[in-house]
Coordinates of C-alpha atoms in Angstrom, one line a residue:
Chain A
M1 CA 47.7 -24.4 35.1
E2 CA 47.0 -26.8 32.2
P3 CA 43.2 -27.1 31.7
V4 CA 41.9 -30.6 31.2
Y5 CA 39.9 -31.1 28.0
P6 CA 37.1 -33.6 27.9
P7 CA 37.2 -36.5 25.5
L8 CA 36.1 -35.7 22.0
R9 CA 33.7 -38.6 21.9
Q10 CA 31.4 -36.9 24.5
G11 CA 30.5 -33.9 22.4
L12 CA 30.1 -36.1 19.3
L13 CA 27.7 -38.5 21.0
A14 CA 25.8 -35.8 22.8
I15 CA 24.9 -34.0 19.6
F16 CA 24.3 -37.3 17.7
K17 CA 21.8 -38.4 20.3
R18 CA 20.1 -35.0 20.6
D19 CA 19.5 -34.8 16.8
L20 CA 18.2 -38.4 16.7
I21 CA 15.7 -37.7 19.5
I22 CA 14.5 -34.5 17.9
A23 CA 14.0 -36.3 14.5
F24 CA 12.0 -39.1 16.1
R25 CA 9.8 -36.5 17.8
Q26 CA 9.2 -34.5 14.6
R27 CA 8.6 -37.3 12.2
S28 CA 8.4 -35.1 9.1
D29 CA 12.2 -34.9 8.9
L30 CA 12.3 -38.7 8.9
V31 CA 9.5 -39.3 6.4
N32 CA 9.9 -36.6 3.8
P33 CA 13.2 -37.7 2.1
V34 CA 12.2 -41.3 1.8
F35 CA 8.7 -40.4 0.6
F36 CA 10.2 -38.2 -2.1
F37 CA 12.6 -41.0 -3.1
I38 CA 9.8 -43.6 -3.4
M39 CA 7.6 -41.1 -5.3
V40 CA 10.2 -40.2 -7.9
I41 CA 11.0 -43.8 -8.6
T42 CA 7.4 -45.0 -8.8
L43 CA 6.7 -42.3 -11.3
F44 CA 9.4 -43.5 -13.7
P45 CA 7.7 -46.7 -14.9
L46 CA 4.6 -44.6 -15.4
G47 CA 6.5 -42.1 -17.4
V48 CA 8.8 -44.2 -19.6
G49 CA 6.7 -47.4 -19.9
P50 CA 6.8 -50.7 -18.0
E51 CA 9.1 -52.6 -20.4
P52 CA 11.6 -54.6 -18.3
E53 CA 14.5 -53.9 -20.7
I54 CA 14.2 -50.2 -20.6
L55 CA 13.6 -50.1 -16.8
S56 CA 16.5 -52.4 -15.9
R57 CA 18.7 -50.3 -18.3
I58 CA 17.9 -46.9 -16.6
G59 CA 17.2 -48.3 -13.1
P60 CA 20.7 -47.8 -11.5
G61 CA 20.8 -44.2 -12.8
V62 CA 17.3 -43.4 -11.7
L63 CA 17.9 -44.8 -8.2
W64 CA 21.1 -42.8 -7.8
I65 CA 19.7 -39.6 -9.1
A66 CA 16.6 -39.9 -6.8
A67 CA 18.9 -40.5 -3.8
L68 CA 21.1 -37.5 -4.8
L69 CA 18.1 -35.2 -5.1
S70 CA 16.6 -36.3 -1.9
T71 CA 19.9 -35.6 -0.1
L72 CA 19.9 -32.2 -1.7
L73 CA 16.4 -31.4 -0.6
S74 CA 16.9 -32.5 3.0
V75 CA 20.2 -30.8 3.6
D76 CA 18.7 -27.3 3.9
S77 CA 17.2 -28.3 7.3
L78 CA 20.6 -29.5 8.5
F79 CA 21.7 -26.3 10.3
R80 CA 18.5 -24.2 9.7
Q81 CA 16.7 -25.0 12.9
D82 CA 19.9 -24.7 15.0
Y83 CA 20.5 -21.3 13.4
D84 CA 17.0 -20.1 14.1
D85 CA 16.7 -21.1 17.7
G86 CA 20.3 -20.1 18.6
S87 CA 21.6 -23.5 19.5
L88 CA 24.2 -23.1 16.7
E89 CA 25.7 -20.3 18.8
V90 CA 25.8 -22.6 21.8
L91 CA 27.6 -25.2 19.7
L92 CA 30.0 -22.7 18.3
L93 CA 31.0 -21.5 21.8
S94 CA 31.5 -25.1 23.0
P95 CA 35.1 -25.9 24.1
Q96 CA 34.9 -29.0 21.9
P97 CA 36.4 -28.5 18.5
L98 CA 33.7 -27.5 16.1
F99 CA 34.6 -30.2 13.5
I100 CA 33.7 -32.9 16.0
I101 CA 30.3 -31.4 16.7
V102 CA 29.7 -30.9 13.0
L103 CA 30.7 -34.6 12.3
G104 CA 28.1 -35.7 15.0
K105 CA 25.4 -33.6 13.4
I106 CA 26.1 -34.9 9.9
M107 CA 26.2 -38.5 11.1
A108 CA 22.8 -38.0 12.8
H109 CA 21.4 -36.3 9.6
W110 CA 22.7 -39.1 7.5
C111 CA 21.1 -41.7 9.7
I112 CA 17.8 -39.8 9.7
T113 CA 17.5 -39.0 6.0
T114 CA 19.6 -41.5 4.1
V115 CA 19.5 -44.8 6.0
P116 CA 15.7 -45.2 5.5
L117 CA 16.3 -44.5 1.8
I118 CA 19.0 -47.2 1.5
L119 CA 16.6 -49.6 3.3
V120 CA 13.8 -49.2 0.8
S121 CA 16.1 -49.2 -2.3
P122 CA 16.2 -53.0 -2.7
L123 CA 12.4 -53.0 -3.0
L124 CA 12.5 -50.2 -5.6
G125 CA 15.3 -52.0 -7.4
V126 CA 13.0 -55.1 -7.8
M127 CA 10.4 -52.8 -9.1
L128 CA 12.8 -51.6 -11.8
F129 CA 13.7 -55.2 -12.7
L130 CA 17.2 -55.1 -11.4
D131 CA 18.6 -58.6 -10.6
T132 CA 19.8 -59.6 -7.1
E133 CA 23.5 -59.1 -7.8
T134 CA 22.9 -55.6 -9.2
I135 CA 20.8 -54.7 -6.1
K136 CA 23.6 -55.8 -3.8
V137 CA 26.1 -53.6 -5.6
L138 CA 23.6 -50.8 -5.6
I139 CA 23.3 -50.9 -1.8
V140 CA 27.1 -51.0 -1.4
T141 CA 27.5 -48.0 -3.7
L142 CA 24.8 -46.1 -1.9
L143 CA 26.4 -46.9 1.5
L144 CA 29.7 -45.5 0.3
G145 CA 28.4 -42.7 -1.8
T146 CA 25.7 -41.0 0.2
P147 CA 28.0 -40.0 3.1
V148 CA 30.1 -38.1 0.5
L149 CA 26.9 -36.4 -0.8
S150 CA 25.9 -35.4 2.8
M151 CA 29.3 -34.0 3.5
I152 CA 29.5 -32.0 0.3
S153 CA 26.0 -30.6 0.7
A154 CA 26.7 -29.7 4.3
I155 CA 29.4 -27.4 3.1
G156 CA 26.8 -25.6 1.0
A157 CA 24.3 -25.6 3.9
A158 CA 26.9 -24.2 6.3
L159 CA 27.8 -21.3 3.9
T160 CA 24.2 -20.4 3.2
V161 CA 22.5 -20.9 6.6
G162 CA 22.7 -17.2 7.4
L163 CA 20.8 -16.3 4.2
R164 CA 17.0 -16.2 4.2
K165 CA 16.6 -18.4 1.1
G166 CA 19.7 -20.5 0.7
G167 CA 18.1 -23.6 -1.0
V168 CA 19.0 -22.9 -4.6
L169 CA 22.4 -21.7 -3.7
I170 CA 23.2 -25.0 -1.9
A171 CA 22.3 -26.8 -5.2
V172 CA 24.6 -24.5 -7.2
I173 CA 27.5 -25.0 -4.8
A174 CA 27.0 -28.8 -4.3
L175 CA 25.8 -30.2 -7.6
P176 CA 29.1 -29.9 -9.5
L177 CA 30.8 -31.7 -6.7
Y178 CA 28.2 -34.5 -6.8
V179 CA 29.1 -35.4 -10.3
P180 CA 32.1 -37.7 -9.6
V181 CA 30.1 -39.6 -7.0
L182 CA 27.2 -40.1 -9.4
I183 CA 29.5 -41.3 -12.2
F184 CA 31.4 -43.8 -10.0
G185 CA 28.2 -45.0 -8.3
T186 CA 26.1 -45.6 -11.4
S187 CA 29.0 -47.0 -13.4
A188 CA 29.7 -49.6 -10.6
V189 CA 26.0 -50.7 -10.7
E190 CA 25.9 -50.8 -14.5
A191 CA 29.1 -52.8 -14.6
A192 CA 27.6 -55.3 -12.1
S193 CA 24.4 -55.6 -14.1
M194 CA 26.5 -56.5 -17.2
S195 CA 28.6 -59.0 -15.0
L196 CA 31.8 -56.9 -15.4
A197 CA 34.4 -56.0 -12.8
F198 CA 33.3 -53.1 -10.6
S199 CA 35.8 -53.1 -7.7
G200 CA 37.7 -50.1 -9.3
Q201 CA 34.6 -47.9 -9.0
L202 CA 34.0 -49.1 -5.5
A203 CA 37.5 -48.3 -4.5
Y204 CA 37.2 -44.7 -5.9
L205 CA 33.9 -44.3 -4.0
A206 CA 35.5 -45.5 -0.8
A207 CA 38.4 -43.1 -1.3
L208 CA 36.0 -40.2 -1.9
A209 CA 34.1 -41.2 1.3
I210 CA 37.2 -41.2 3.4
F211 CA 38.5 -38.0 1.9
S212 CA 35.2 -36.1 2.5
I213 CA 34.5 -37.5 6.0
T214 CA 38.0 -36.5 7.2
L215 CA 38.3 -33.1 5.5
A216 CA 34.8 -31.7 4.9
P217 CA 34.0 -31.1 8.6
F218 CA 36.8 -28.5 8.7
A219 CA 35.3 -26.7 5.8
I220 CA 31.8 -26.9 7.3
A221 CA 33.1 -25.6 10.6
A222 CA 34.7 -22.6 8.9
G223 CA 31.5 -22.0 6.9
L224 CA 29.4 -22.0 10.1
R225 CA 31.7 -19.5 11.8
I226 CA 31.4 -17.2 8.8
S227 CA 27.6 -17.5 8.7
V228 CA 27.1 -16.9 12.4
S229 CA 29.6 -14.1 12.6
G230 CA 28.0 -12.1 9.7
Chain B
M1 CA 35.5 -22.1 43.4
L2 CA 37.6 -20.7 40.6
E3 CA 40.8 -22.1 39.3
T4 CA 43.3 -19.3 39.6
G5 CA 44.8 -18.2 42.9
A6 CA 43.6 -15.0 44.6
E7 CA 46.8 -13.0 43.9
T8 CA 46.8 -13.5 40.2
Q9 CA 43.1 -12.7 40.0
A10 CA 43.7 -9.3 41.5
I11 CA 46.3 -8.4 39.0
V12 CA 45.4 -10.0 35.7
P13 CA 41.9 -9.2 34.5
L14 CA 39.7 -12.0 33.3
L15 CA 38.8 -10.3 30.0
E16 CA 40.5 -7.2 28.6
T17 CA 39.8 -5.3 25.4
K18 CA 42.2 -2.9 23.8
S19 CA 41.0 -0.2 21.3
L20 CA 38.1 -2.1 19.9
L21 CA 36.6 -0.7 16.8
C22 CA 33.4 -1.9 15.1
E23 CA 31.7 -0.6 12.0
R24 CA 28.3 -1.6 10.7
D25 CA 27.0 -0.2 7.3
D26 CA 29.6 2.6 7.2
R27 CA 28.6 3.7 10.7
V28 CA 31.1 3.5 13.5
L29 CA 29.4 1.8 16.4
F30 CA 32.3 2.3 18.8
E31 CA 36.0 2.9 18.5
G32 CA 38.9 3.0 20.8
L33 CA 37.0 1.0 23.3
S34 CA 39.3 -0.3 26.0
F35 CA 38.2 -1.8 29.3
A36 CA 39.0 -4.7 31.6
I37 CA 36.7 -7.1 33.4
H38 CA 38.1 -8.3 36.7
A39 CA 36.9 -11.1 38.9
G40 CA 34.1 -9.7 41.1
D41 CA 33.0 -7.1 38.5
I42 CA 29.5 -6.6 37.3
T43 CA 29.7 -4.7 34.0
Q44 CA 26.6 -3.2 32.4
V45 CA 26.7 -2.2 28.7
E46 CA 24.3 0.7 28.2
G47 CA 23.1 2.5 25.2
P48 CA 20.0 3.2 23.1
N49 CA 18.6 0.7 20.6
G50 CA 21.0 0.2 17.7
S51 CA 24.0 1.5 19.6
G52 CA 25.9 -1.8 19.3
K53 CA 25.3 -3.5 22.7
T54 CA 24.6 -6.9 21.2
T55 CA 27.4 -6.5 18.7
L56 CA 29.8 -5.8 21.5
I57 CA 28.6 -8.7 23.5
R58 CA 29.0 -11.0 20.5
I59 CA 32.5 -9.8 20.0
L60 CA 33.4 -10.4 23.6
C61 CA 32.2 -14.0 23.6
G62 CA 33.9 -14.7 20.3
L63 CA 30.8 -15.2 18.1
S64 CA 31.6 -12.2 15.9
T65 CA 35.0 -11.4 14.3
A66 CA 33.9 -8.2 12.6
Y67 CA 36.1 -5.9 14.6
E68 CA 39.5 -4.4 14.9
G69 CA 41.5 -4.3 18.1
N70 CA 42.6 -6.9 20.6
L71 CA 40.9 -9.2 23.1
F72 CA 42.8 -10.8 26.0
W73 CA 41.6 -13.7 28.3
R74 CA 43.6 -13.8 31.5
G75 CA 46.3 -11.8 29.9
K76 CA 46.7 -14.1 26.8
P77 CA 45.6 -13.1 23.3
M78 CA 42.1 -14.6 22.7
N79 CA 43.0 -16.6 19.6
R80 CA 45.6 -18.6 21.5
C81 CA 43.3 -19.7 24.3
R82 CA 39.9 -20.1 22.6
E83 CA 39.2 -23.5 24.1
Q84 CA 40.1 -22.4 27.6
F85 CA 38.0 -19.3 27.2
C86 CA 35.0 -21.3 25.9
Q87 CA 35.2 -23.5 29.0
Q88 CA 35.2 -20.6 31.3
H89 CA 32.4 -18.4 30.1
I90 CA 28.7 -18.8 29.4
Y91 CA 26.9 -16.8 26.8
F92 CA 23.2 -16.2 27.1
G93 CA 21.8 -14.4 24.0
H94 CA 18.6 -13.2 22.5
L95 CA 18.2 -16.7 21.0
T96 CA 18.5 -19.1 23.8
G97 CA 19.5 -22.2 22.0
I98 CA 16.7 -24.2 23.7
K99 CA 15.4 -27.0 21.5
A100 CA 11.5 -26.9 21.5
P101 CA 10.9 -30.7 21.0
L102 CA 13.1 -31.7 23.9
S103 CA 12.3 -31.4 27.6
A104 CA 14.0 -29.0 29.9
E105 CA 16.1 -31.7 31.4
E106 CA 17.2 -33.1 28.0
N107 CA 18.1 -29.5 26.9
L108 CA 20.3 -28.9 29.9
R109 CA 21.9 -32.3 29.5
W110 CA 23.0 -31.8 25.9
M111 CA 24.2 -28.4 26.6
A112 CA 26.3 -29.6 29.5
Q113 CA 27.7 -32.5 27.4
C114 CA 28.6 -30.2 24.5
R115 CA 30.4 -28.0 26.9
G116 CA 32.5 -31.0 27.9
S117 CA 31.1 -31.1 31.4
S118 CA 32.9 -33.3 33.8
L119 CA 29.6 -34.3 35.3
K120 CA 28.4 -37.8 34.3
G121 CA 25.4 -40.0 34.9
L122 CA 23.8 -39.5 38.3
A123 CA 25.9 -36.4 39.1
L124 CA 24.7 -34.7 35.9
D125 CA 21.1 -35.7 36.6
H126 CA 21.4 -34.2 40.1
A127 CA 23.0 -31.0 38.8
V128 CA 20.3 -30.6 36.2
D129 CA 17.5 -31.1 38.7
Q130 CA 19.1 -28.6 41.1
A131 CA 19.6 -26.0 38.3
L132 CA 16.0 -26.3 37.2
A133 CA 14.8 -26.0 40.8
K134 CA 16.9 -22.8 41.2
V135 CA 15.1 -21.1 38.3
G136 CA 11.7 -22.2 39.6
L137 CA 10.9 -24.9 37.1
R138 CA 10.5 -27.8 39.6
G139 CA 7.8 -30.0 38.2
F140 CA 8.4 -29.0 34.6
E141 CA 11.5 -31.1 34.0
D142 CA 10.0 -33.6 31.7
A143 CA 7.6 -31.4 29.7
P144 CA 8.6 -30.6 26.1
V145 CA 9.8 -27.0 26.0
Y146 CA 7.3 -26.0 23.4
T147 CA 4.5 -26.5 26.0
L148 CA 6.2 -23.9 28.3
S149 CA 5.5 -20.2 28.3
A150 CA 8.0 -17.7 26.9
G151 CA 9.3 -16.7 30.3
Q152 CA 9.7 -20.4 31.3
K153 CA 11.7 -21.0 28.1
R154 CA 14.0 -18.2 29.1
R155 CA 14.3 -19.7 32.6
V156 CA 15.3 -23.1 31.1
A157 CA 18.1 -21.3 29.3
L158 CA 19.1 -19.4 32.4
A159 CA 19.4 -22.7 34.3
R160 CA 22.5 -23.3 32.3
L161 CA 24.3 -20.8 34.5
F162 CA 23.9 -23.0 37.5
L163 CA 25.0 -26.4 36.1
E164 CA 28.6 -25.8 36.8
P165 CA 30.6 -22.9 38.3
V166 CA 31.9 -20.8 35.4
P167 CA 33.9 -17.6 36.0
L168 CA 32.4 -15.3 33.4
W169 CA 28.8 -14.8 32.5
V170 CA 28.0 -12.9 29.3
L171 CA 24.3 -12.1 29.4
D172 CA 22.5 -10.2 26.6
E173 CA 19.1 -8.9 27.9
P174 CA 18.7 -11.7 30.6
F175 CA 15.6 -10.1 32.0
T176 CA 13.4 -10.3 28.9
A177 CA 10.1 -12.1 29.5
I178 CA 11.0 -12.8 33.2
D179 CA 8.5 -11.8 35.8
K180 CA 9.1 -9.2 38.5
H181 CA 9.9 -11.8 41.2
G182 CA 12.2 -13.6 38.8
V183 CA 14.1 -10.4 38.0
A184 CA 14.8 -9.7 41.6
E185 CA 16.0 -13.3 42.1
L186 CA 18.2 -13.1 39.1
E187 CA 19.7 -9.8 40.2
A188 CA 20.5 -11.4 43.6
I189 CA 22.1 -14.3 41.8
I190 CA 24.2 -12.1 39.7
E191 CA 25.4 -10.2 42.8
Q192 CA 26.2 -13.4 44.6
H193 CA 28.1 -14.7 41.6
A194 CA 30.3 -11.5 41.6
K195 CA 30.8 -11.8 45.4
Q196 CA 32.1 -15.4 44.9
G197 CA 34.7 -14.1 42.5
G198 CA 32.9 -14.5 39.2
A199 CA 32.3 -11.7 36.7
V200 CA 29.2 -10.7 34.8
V201 CA 28.8 -8.7 31.7
L202 CA 25.2 -7.8 30.8
T203 CA 23.1 -5.6 28.7
T204 CA 19.7 -4.5 29.9
H205 CA 17.2 -1.6 29.6
H206 CA 15.9 -2.5 33.0
E207 CA 16.9 -0.3 36.0
L208 CA 19.2 -2.6 38.0
S209 CA 18.8 -2.5 41.7
I210 CA 22.4 -3.7 42.2
D211 CA 24.6 -1.6 44.5
P212 CA 26.1 1.1 42.2
S213 CA 29.5 0.9 43.8
H214 CA 29.8 -2.7 42.4
L215 CA 28.5 -1.8 39.0
K216 CA 30.7 -0.7 36.1
I217 CA 29.0 0.9 33.2
I218 CA 30.1 1.0 29.6
R219 CA 28.2 3.6 27.6
L220 CA 27.8 3.1 23.9
G221 CA 26.0 5.3 21.4
D222 CA 28.1 8.5 21.8
A223 CA 29.6 7.9 18.4
R224 CA 26.2 8.4 16.8
E225 CA 25.8 11.9 18.2
G226 CA 28.8 13.1 16.3
V227 CA 27.3 12.1 12.9

């Protein structure tokens, strides 16, 4: 008797849809990260002064760091609610492989927390006196880089979801791994703002994205099993 | 109703444990625990608070790996047939896994889809409606679960048992927050499930009114008396 296994897509789509519906019903998950992002960036001109030269010099780095921190802040909620209401156990006992379900959850989380942030980034770029070409490259680097950030921080979130206060621990686990993404992301945007070639940095970012999207779900799944089993 | 033939069911137990040992905080909860759960069995895990009932249940359904010993599903070691085992059992725990912002219907639908249910579209809608009617929630299908009472929330989670026929039910305190009438109904449903060739493992502090000749009891908590 060979049991028939359902297509993997079914579990992925089910969890993706579920998380999107929940996010749209509790708006705070949707609004908080993008509000934080806008707040940090609007405070910079007030803090360092409104000179266009300074702002366009630090602009790419500021946008990237704000995106990185807002990812880090939002990731604590990635598995927290599922852990608290027991639906993580239901997911763990699903016949579907856990890495597929994890991938669906992180895709939904990325759409909820990061896509709005990428959508407002051109506007904030204009505010920091970045030119059109630079803003275009900035969006591409954010599109390639933020999935890597989500994947890396999800590993931290999976390992710490069983702890009462895991927030700081996630930062300690994930921040060192953010560094390459940040370096390639900002250096591509800076190269573009000086009209230099930036395809190398983009290629590295794309490689990191593929690497993390294919491999991180396995680490996250293992982390979740340890957290729930403890 | 179930996939295996009648002859093999009689010989090979659904779930078998061999010399399970579990320790928590240097206290042995149970050791040398060996038992078999056959199709048609209702097995009650008994013991005082803190005796390891929930721990045993979590080990049986594969959520906890903090044990020594062996588990077998239909005669095969558990780690080699995880997916098959997950398809053929339902775990109902203290935390129900019900999402409060979703309606009862939406909750059942994602749970069915994550289980890889073969039901699709209209067939799934129909199964969900029937399952909710069976736990007495007709008329509450579209209300967000956070508007329901504690007992109704538990009932939404219990409705999962009726979506599709699944051989093994693993129930941790299924009667919590359920009213008297609901408890009697649930007991009848558990008995019927066993009669149809399913198996049930449950923990409860409630006095079961199930025919004792059908009921197997695993007592935990003896280890503590030796300390």
